[in-house]
PDB file of C-alpha atoms in Angstrom:
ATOM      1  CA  UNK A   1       0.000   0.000   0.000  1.00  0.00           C
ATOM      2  CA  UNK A   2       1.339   3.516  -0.873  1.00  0.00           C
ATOM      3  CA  UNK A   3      -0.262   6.901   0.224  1.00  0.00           C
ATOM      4  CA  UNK A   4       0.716  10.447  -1.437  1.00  0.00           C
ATOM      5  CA  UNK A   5       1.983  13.290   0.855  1.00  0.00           C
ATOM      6  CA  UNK A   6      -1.578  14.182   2.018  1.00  0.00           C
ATOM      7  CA  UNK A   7      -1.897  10.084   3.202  1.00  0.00           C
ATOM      8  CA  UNK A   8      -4.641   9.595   0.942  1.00  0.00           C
ATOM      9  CA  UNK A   9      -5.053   6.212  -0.712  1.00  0.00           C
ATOM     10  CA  UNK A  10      -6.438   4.927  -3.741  1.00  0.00           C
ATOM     11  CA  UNK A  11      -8.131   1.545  -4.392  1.00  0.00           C
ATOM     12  CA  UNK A  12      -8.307   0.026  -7.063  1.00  0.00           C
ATOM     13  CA  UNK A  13     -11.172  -2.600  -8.181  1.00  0.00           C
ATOM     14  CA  UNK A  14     -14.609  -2.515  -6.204  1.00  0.00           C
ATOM     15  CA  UNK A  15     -14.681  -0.529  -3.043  1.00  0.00           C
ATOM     16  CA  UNK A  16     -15.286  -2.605   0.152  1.00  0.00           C
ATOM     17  CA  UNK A  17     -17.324   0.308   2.254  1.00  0.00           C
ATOM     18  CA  UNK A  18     -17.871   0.668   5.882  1.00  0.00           C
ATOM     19  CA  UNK A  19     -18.412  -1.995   8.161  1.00  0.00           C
ATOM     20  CA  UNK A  20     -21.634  -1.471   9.087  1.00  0.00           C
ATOM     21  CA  UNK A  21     -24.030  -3.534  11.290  1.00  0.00           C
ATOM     22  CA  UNK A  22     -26.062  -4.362   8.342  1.00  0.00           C
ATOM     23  CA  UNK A  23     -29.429  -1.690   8.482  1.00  0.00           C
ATOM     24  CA  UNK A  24     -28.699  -0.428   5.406  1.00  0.00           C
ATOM     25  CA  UNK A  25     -28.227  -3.632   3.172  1.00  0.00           C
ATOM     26  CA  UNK A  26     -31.827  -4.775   5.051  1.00  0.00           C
ATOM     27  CA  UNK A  27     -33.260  -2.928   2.918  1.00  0.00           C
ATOM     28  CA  UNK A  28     -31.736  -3.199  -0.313  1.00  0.00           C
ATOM     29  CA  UNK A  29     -33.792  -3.690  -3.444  1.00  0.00           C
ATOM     30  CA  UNK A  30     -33.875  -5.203  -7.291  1.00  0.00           C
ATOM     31  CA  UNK A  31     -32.880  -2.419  -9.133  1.00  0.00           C
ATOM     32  CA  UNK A  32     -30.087  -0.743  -6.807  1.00  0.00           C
ATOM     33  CA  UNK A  33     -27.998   1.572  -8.774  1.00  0.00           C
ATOM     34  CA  UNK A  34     -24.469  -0.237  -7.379  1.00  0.00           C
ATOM     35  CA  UNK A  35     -23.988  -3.510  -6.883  1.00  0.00           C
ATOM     36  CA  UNK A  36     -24.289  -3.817  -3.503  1.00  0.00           C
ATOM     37  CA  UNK A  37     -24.297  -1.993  -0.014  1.00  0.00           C
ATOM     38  CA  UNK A  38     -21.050  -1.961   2.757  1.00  0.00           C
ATOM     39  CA  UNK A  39     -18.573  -4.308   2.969  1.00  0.00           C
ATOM     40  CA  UNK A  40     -21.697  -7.168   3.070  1.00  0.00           C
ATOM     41  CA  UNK A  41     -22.995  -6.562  -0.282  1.00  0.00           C
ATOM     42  CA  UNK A  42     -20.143  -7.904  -2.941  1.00  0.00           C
ATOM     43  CA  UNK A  43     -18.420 -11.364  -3.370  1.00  0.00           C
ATOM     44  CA  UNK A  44     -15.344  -9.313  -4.507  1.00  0.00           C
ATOM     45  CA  UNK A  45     -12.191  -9.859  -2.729  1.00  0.00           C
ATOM     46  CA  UNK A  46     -10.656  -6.231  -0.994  1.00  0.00           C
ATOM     47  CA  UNK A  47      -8.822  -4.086  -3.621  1.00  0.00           C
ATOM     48  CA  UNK A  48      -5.240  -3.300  -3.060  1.00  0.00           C
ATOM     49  CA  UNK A  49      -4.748  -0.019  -2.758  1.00  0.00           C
ATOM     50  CA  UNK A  50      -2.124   2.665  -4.255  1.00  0.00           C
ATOM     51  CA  UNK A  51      -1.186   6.207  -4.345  1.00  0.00           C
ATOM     52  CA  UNK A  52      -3.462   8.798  -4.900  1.00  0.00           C
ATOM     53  CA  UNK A  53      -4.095  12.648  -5.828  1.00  0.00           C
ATOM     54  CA  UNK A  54      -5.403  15.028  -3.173  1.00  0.00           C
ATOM     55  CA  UNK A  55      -6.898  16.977  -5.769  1.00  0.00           C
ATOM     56  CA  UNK A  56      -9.816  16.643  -7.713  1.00  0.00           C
ATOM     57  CA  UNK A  57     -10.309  13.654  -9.701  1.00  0.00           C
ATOM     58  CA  UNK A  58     -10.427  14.143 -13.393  1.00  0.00           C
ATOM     59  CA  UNK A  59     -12.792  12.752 -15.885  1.00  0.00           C
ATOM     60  CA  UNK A  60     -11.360   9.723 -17.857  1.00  0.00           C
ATOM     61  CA  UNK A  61     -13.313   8.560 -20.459  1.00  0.00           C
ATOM     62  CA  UNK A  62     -15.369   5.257 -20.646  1.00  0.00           C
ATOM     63  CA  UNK A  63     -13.380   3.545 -23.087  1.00  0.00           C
ATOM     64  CA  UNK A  64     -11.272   4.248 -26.317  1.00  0.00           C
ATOM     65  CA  UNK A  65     -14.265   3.951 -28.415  1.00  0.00           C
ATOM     66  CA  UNK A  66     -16.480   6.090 -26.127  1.00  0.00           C
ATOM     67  CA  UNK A  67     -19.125   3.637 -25.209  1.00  0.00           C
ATOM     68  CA  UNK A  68     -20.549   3.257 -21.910  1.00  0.00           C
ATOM     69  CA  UNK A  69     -20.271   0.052 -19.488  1.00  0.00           C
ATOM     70  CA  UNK A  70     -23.250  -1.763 -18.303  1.00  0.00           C
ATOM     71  CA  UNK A  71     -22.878   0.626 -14.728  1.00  0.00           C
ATOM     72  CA  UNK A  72     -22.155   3.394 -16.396  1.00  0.00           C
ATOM     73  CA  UNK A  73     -25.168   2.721 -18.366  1.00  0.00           C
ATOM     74  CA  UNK A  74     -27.379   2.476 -15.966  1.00  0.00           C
ATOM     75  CA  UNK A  75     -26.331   5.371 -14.074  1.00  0.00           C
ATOM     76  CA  UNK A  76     -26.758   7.737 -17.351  1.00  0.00           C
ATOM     77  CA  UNK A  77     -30.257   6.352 -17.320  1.00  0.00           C
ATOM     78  CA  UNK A  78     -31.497   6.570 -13.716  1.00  0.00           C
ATOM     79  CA  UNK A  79     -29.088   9.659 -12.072  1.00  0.00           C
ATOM     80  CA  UNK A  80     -30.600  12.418 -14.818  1.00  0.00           C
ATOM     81  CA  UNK A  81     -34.356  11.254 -13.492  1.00  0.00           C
ATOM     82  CA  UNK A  82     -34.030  11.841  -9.825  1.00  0.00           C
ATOM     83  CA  UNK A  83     -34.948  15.304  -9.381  1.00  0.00           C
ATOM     84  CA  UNK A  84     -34.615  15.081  -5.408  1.00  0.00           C
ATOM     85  CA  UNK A  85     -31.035  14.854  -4.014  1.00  0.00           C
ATOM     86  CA  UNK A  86     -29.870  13.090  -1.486  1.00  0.00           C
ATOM     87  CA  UNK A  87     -29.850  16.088   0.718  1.00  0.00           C
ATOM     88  CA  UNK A  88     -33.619  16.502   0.329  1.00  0.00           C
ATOM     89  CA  UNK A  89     -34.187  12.733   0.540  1.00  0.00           C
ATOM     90  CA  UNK A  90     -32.862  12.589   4.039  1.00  0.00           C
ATOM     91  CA  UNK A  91     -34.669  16.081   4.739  1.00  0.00           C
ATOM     92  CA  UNK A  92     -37.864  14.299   4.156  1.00  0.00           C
ATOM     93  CA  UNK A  93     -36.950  11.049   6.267  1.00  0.00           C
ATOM     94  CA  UNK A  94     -35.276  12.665   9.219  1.00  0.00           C
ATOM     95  CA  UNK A  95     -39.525  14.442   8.969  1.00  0.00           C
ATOM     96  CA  UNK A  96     -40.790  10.750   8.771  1.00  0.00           C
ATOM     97  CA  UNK A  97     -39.273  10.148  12.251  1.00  0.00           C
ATOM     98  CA  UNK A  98     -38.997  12.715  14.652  1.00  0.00           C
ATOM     99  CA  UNK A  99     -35.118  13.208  16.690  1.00  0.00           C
ATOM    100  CA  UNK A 100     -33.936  11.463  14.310  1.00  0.00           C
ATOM    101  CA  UNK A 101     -30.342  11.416  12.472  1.00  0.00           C
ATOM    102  CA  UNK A 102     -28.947  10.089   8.929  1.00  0.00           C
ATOM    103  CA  UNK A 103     -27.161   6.987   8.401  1.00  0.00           C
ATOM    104  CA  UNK A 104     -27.817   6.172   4.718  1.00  0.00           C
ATOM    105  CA  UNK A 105     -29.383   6.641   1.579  1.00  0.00           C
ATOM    106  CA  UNK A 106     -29.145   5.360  -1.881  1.00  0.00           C
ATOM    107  CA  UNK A 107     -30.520   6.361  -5.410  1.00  0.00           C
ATOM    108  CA  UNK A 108     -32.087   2.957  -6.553  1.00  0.00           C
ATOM    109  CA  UNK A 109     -35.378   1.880  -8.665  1.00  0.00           C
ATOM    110  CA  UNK A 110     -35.630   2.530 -12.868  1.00  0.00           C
ATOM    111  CA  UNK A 111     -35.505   5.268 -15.128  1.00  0.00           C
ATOM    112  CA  UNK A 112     -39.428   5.688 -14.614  1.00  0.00           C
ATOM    113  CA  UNK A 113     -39.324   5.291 -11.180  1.00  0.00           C
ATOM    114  CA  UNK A 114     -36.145   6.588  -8.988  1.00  0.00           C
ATOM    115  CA  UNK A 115     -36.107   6.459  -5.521  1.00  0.00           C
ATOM    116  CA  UNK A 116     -34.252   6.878  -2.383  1.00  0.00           C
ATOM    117  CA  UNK A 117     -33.387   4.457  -0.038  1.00  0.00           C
ATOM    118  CA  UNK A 118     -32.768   5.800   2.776  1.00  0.00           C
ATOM    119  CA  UNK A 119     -31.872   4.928   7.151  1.00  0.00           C
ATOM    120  CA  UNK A 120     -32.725   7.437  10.097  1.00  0.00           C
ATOM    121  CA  UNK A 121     -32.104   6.648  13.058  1.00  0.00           C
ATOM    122  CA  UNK A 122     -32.584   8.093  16.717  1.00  0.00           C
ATOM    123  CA  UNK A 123     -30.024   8.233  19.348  1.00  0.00           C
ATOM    124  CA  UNK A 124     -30.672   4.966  20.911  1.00  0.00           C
ATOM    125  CA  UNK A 125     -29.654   3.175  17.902  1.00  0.00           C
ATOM    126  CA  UNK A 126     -33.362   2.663  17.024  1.00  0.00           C
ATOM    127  CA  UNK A 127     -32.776   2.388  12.850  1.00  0.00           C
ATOM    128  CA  UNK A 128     -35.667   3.154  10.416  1.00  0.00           C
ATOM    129  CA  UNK A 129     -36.002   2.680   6.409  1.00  0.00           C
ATOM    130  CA  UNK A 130     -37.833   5.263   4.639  1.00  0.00           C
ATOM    131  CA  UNK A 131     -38.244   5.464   1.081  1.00  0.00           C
ATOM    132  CA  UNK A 132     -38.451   8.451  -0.565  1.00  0.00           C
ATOM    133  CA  UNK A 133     -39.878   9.254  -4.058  1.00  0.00           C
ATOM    134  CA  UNK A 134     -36.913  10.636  -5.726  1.00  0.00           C
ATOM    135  CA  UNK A 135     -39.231  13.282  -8.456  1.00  0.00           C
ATOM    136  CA  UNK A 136     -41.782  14.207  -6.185  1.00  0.00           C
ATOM    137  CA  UNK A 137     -39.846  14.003  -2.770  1.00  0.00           C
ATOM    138  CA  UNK A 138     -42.130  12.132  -0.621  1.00  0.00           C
ATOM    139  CA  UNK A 139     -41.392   9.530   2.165  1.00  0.00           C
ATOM    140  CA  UNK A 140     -43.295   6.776   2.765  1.00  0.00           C
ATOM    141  CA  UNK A 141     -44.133   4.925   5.626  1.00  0.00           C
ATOM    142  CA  UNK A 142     -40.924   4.477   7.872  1.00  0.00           C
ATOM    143  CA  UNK A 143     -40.603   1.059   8.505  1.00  0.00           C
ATOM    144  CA  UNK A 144     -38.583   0.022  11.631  1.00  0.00           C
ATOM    145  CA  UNK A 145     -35.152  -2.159  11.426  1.00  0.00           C
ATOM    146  CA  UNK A 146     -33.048  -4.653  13.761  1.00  0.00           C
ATOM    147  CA  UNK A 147     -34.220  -4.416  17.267  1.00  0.00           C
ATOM    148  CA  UNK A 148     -31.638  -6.699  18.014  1.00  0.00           C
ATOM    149  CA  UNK A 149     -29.887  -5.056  21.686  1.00  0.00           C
ATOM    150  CA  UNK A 150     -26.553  -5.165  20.573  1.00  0.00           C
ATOM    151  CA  UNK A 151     -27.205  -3.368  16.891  1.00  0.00           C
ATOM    152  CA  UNK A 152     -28.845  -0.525  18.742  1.00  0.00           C
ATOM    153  CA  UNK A 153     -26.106  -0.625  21.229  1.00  0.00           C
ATOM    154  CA  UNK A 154     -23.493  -0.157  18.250  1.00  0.00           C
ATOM    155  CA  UNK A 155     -25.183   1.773  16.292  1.00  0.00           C
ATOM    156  CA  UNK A 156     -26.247   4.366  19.341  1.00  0.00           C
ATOM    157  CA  UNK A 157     -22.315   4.308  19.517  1.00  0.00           C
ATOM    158  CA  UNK A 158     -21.702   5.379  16.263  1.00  0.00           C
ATOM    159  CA  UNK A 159     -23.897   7.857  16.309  1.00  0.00           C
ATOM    160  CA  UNK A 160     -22.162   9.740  19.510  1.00  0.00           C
ATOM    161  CA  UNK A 161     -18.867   9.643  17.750  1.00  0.00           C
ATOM    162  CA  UNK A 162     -20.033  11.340  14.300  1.00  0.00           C
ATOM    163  CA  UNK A 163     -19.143  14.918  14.676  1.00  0.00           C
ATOM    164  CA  UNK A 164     -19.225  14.999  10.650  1.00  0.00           C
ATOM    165  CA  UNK A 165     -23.047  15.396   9.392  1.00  0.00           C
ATOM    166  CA  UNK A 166     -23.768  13.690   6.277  1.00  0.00           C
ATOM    167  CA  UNK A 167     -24.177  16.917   4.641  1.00  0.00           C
ATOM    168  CA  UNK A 168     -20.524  17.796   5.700  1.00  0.00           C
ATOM    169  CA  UNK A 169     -19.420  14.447   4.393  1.00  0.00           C
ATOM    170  CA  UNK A 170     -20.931  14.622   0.721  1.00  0.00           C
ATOM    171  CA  UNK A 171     -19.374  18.438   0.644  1.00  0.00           C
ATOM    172  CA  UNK A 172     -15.579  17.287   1.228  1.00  0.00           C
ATOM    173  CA  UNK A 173     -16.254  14.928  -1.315  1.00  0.00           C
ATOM    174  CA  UNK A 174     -17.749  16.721  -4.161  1.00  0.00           C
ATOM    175  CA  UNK A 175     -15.086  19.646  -3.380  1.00  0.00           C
ATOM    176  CA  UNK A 176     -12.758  16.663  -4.562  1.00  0.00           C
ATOM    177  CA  UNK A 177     -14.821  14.954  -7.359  1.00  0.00           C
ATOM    178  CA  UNK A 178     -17.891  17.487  -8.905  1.00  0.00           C
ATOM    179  CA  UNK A 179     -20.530  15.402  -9.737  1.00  0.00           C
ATOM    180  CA  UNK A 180     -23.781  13.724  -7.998  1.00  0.00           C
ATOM    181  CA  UNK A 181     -23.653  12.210  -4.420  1.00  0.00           C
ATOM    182  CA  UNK A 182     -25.882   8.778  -5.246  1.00  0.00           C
ATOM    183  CA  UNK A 183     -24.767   6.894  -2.083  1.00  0.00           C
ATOM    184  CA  UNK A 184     -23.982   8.182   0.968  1.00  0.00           C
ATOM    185  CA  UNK A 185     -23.818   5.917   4.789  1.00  0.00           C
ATOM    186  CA  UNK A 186     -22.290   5.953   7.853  1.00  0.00           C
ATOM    187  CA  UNK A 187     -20.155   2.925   9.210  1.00  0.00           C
ATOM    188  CA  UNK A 188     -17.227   1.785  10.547  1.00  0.00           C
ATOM    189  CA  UNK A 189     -13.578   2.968   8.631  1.00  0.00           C
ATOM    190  CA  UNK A 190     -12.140   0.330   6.583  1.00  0.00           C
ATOM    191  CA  UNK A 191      -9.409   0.342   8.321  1.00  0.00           C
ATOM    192  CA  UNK A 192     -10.956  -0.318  11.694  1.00  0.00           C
ATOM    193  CA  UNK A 193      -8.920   1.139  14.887  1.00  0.00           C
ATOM    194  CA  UNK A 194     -12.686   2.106  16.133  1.00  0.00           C
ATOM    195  CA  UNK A 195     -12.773   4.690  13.384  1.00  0.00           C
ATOM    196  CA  UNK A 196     -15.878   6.311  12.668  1.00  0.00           C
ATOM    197  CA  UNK A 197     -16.433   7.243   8.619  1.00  0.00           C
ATOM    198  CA  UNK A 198     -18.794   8.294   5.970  1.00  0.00           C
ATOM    199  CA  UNK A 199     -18.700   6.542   2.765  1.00  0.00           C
ATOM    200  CA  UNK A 200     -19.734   8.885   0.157  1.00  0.00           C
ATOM    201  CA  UNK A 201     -20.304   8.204  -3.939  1.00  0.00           C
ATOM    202  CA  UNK A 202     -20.328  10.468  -6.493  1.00  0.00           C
ATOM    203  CA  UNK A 203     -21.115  10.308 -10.489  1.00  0.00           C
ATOM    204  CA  UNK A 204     -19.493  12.496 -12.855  1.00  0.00           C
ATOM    205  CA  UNK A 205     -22.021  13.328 -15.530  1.00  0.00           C
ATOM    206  CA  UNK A 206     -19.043  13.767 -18.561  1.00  0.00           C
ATOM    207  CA  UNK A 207     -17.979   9.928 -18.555  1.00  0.00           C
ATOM    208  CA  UNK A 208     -20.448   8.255 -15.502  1.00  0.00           C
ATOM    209  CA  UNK A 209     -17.996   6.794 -13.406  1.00  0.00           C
ATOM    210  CA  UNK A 210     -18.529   6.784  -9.574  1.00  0.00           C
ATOM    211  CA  UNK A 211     -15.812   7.935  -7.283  1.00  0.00           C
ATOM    212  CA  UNK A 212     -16.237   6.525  -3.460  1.00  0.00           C
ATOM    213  CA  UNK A 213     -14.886   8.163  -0.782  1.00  0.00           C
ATOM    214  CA  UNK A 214     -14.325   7.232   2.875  1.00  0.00           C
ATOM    215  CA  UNK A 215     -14.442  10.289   5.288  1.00  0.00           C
ATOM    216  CA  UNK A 216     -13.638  10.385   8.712  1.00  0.00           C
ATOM    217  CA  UNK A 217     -16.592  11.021  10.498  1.00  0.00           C
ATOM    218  CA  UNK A 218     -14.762  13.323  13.121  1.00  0.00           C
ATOM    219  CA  UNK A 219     -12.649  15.575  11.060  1.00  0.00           C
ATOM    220  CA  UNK A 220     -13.664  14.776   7.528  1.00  0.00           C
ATOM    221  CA  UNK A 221     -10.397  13.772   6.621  1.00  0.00           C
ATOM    222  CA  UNK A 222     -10.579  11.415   3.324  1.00  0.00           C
ATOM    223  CA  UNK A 223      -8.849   7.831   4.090  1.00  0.00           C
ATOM    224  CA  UNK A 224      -9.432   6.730   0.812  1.00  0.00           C
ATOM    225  CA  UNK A 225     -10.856   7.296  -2.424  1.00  0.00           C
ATOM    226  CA  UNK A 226     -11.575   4.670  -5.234  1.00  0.00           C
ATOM    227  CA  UNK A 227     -12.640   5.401  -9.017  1.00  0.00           C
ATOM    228  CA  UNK A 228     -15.316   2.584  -9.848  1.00  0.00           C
ATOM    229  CA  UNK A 229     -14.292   2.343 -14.063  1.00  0.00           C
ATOM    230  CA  UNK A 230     -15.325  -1.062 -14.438  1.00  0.00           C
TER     231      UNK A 230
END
């Protein structure tokens, strides 16, 4: 493993995520827009990891000939339909349950029907899904998750340590890649070492690749960063 001057590393291959306590793949769907959810929701083995740029990310283009993967495909279909961001998705499900925070949330469903998966949770470690219509913006139902005692208890100790909102998390990383935040969750660092971090995924509208991000969640420093060109 190699890391650049600013420490910050690249993987290469799929991204393995946060290890979370599994609320958000719970409710995963047909139709995701990625493959899977955390560290639980691909077969892949972990990527190795290399240097990487604290800058920006440029664009790179899909291939030599210019055509689009079966990912990138999809995302150039579903991303231009959602007309609520993530930001407004988990406005309208932190509504759904009252004192409660965001954990997750994840542009999923077809080209003529996007939606947002999304987890809230309150400070007990009491997790709830709520979709939310990504055109029109409205939640449904929240439905509640694992009332197992040790998830709560976890997940109520996550929560305390995040000093970094969501909101906070997405920003660092779109002030590093421009594009659209389509995942965004809150788990444990990859690394471990009782590291609290947001993973955060953006698509760059010029060649629809997804750049992931892992953010510490208490000073929003980027561990690593991984450009998804498969």
């Amino acid at each position: 493993m190699d890391t650049n001057r600013s420490g910050v590393v690249v993987r290469r291959g799929r991204p393995a995520g946060p290890r979370t306590i599994g609320l958000v793949c719970a409710v995963a769907a047909a139709g995701a827009l990625l493959s899977g959810c955390g560290s639980g929701g691909s077969d892949t083995a972990s990527p190795q990891k290399s240097a990487a740029p604290s800058r920006a990310v440029p664009a790179t283009a899909a291939s030599p000939s210019g055509s689009l993967n079966a990912d990138q495909a999809q995302r150039k279909a579903l991303v231009p339909r959602a007309k609520v961001d993530y930001g407004q998705a988990l406005k309208a499900a932190i509504a759904a349950v009252p004192s409660s925070e965001a954990i997750a949330a994840e542009l999923k469903g077809t080209p003529s029907s996007p939606y947002w998966d999304t987890v809230v949770a309150t400070t007990d470690g009491t997790a709830y899904s709520v979709r939310v219509d990504a055109v029109s913006g409205k939640a449904q139902k929240p439905q509640p998750q694992s009332d197992d005692p040790d998830d709560k208890q976890e997940l109520a100790a996550r929560l305390g340590k995040a000093t970094v909102t969501a909101q906070q998390a997405a920003q660092t990383a779109t002030e590093k890649t421009k594009g659209t935040v389509t995942t965004i969750e809150l788990g444990d660092a990859d690394h471990g070492n009782d590291t609290v971090a947001w993973t955060v995924g953006v698509v760059t509208t010029d060649d629809w690749n997804e750049t992931t991000y892992e953010i510490d969640a208490t000073n929003r420093k980027v561990l690593w960063m991984h450009v998804d060109q498969d």
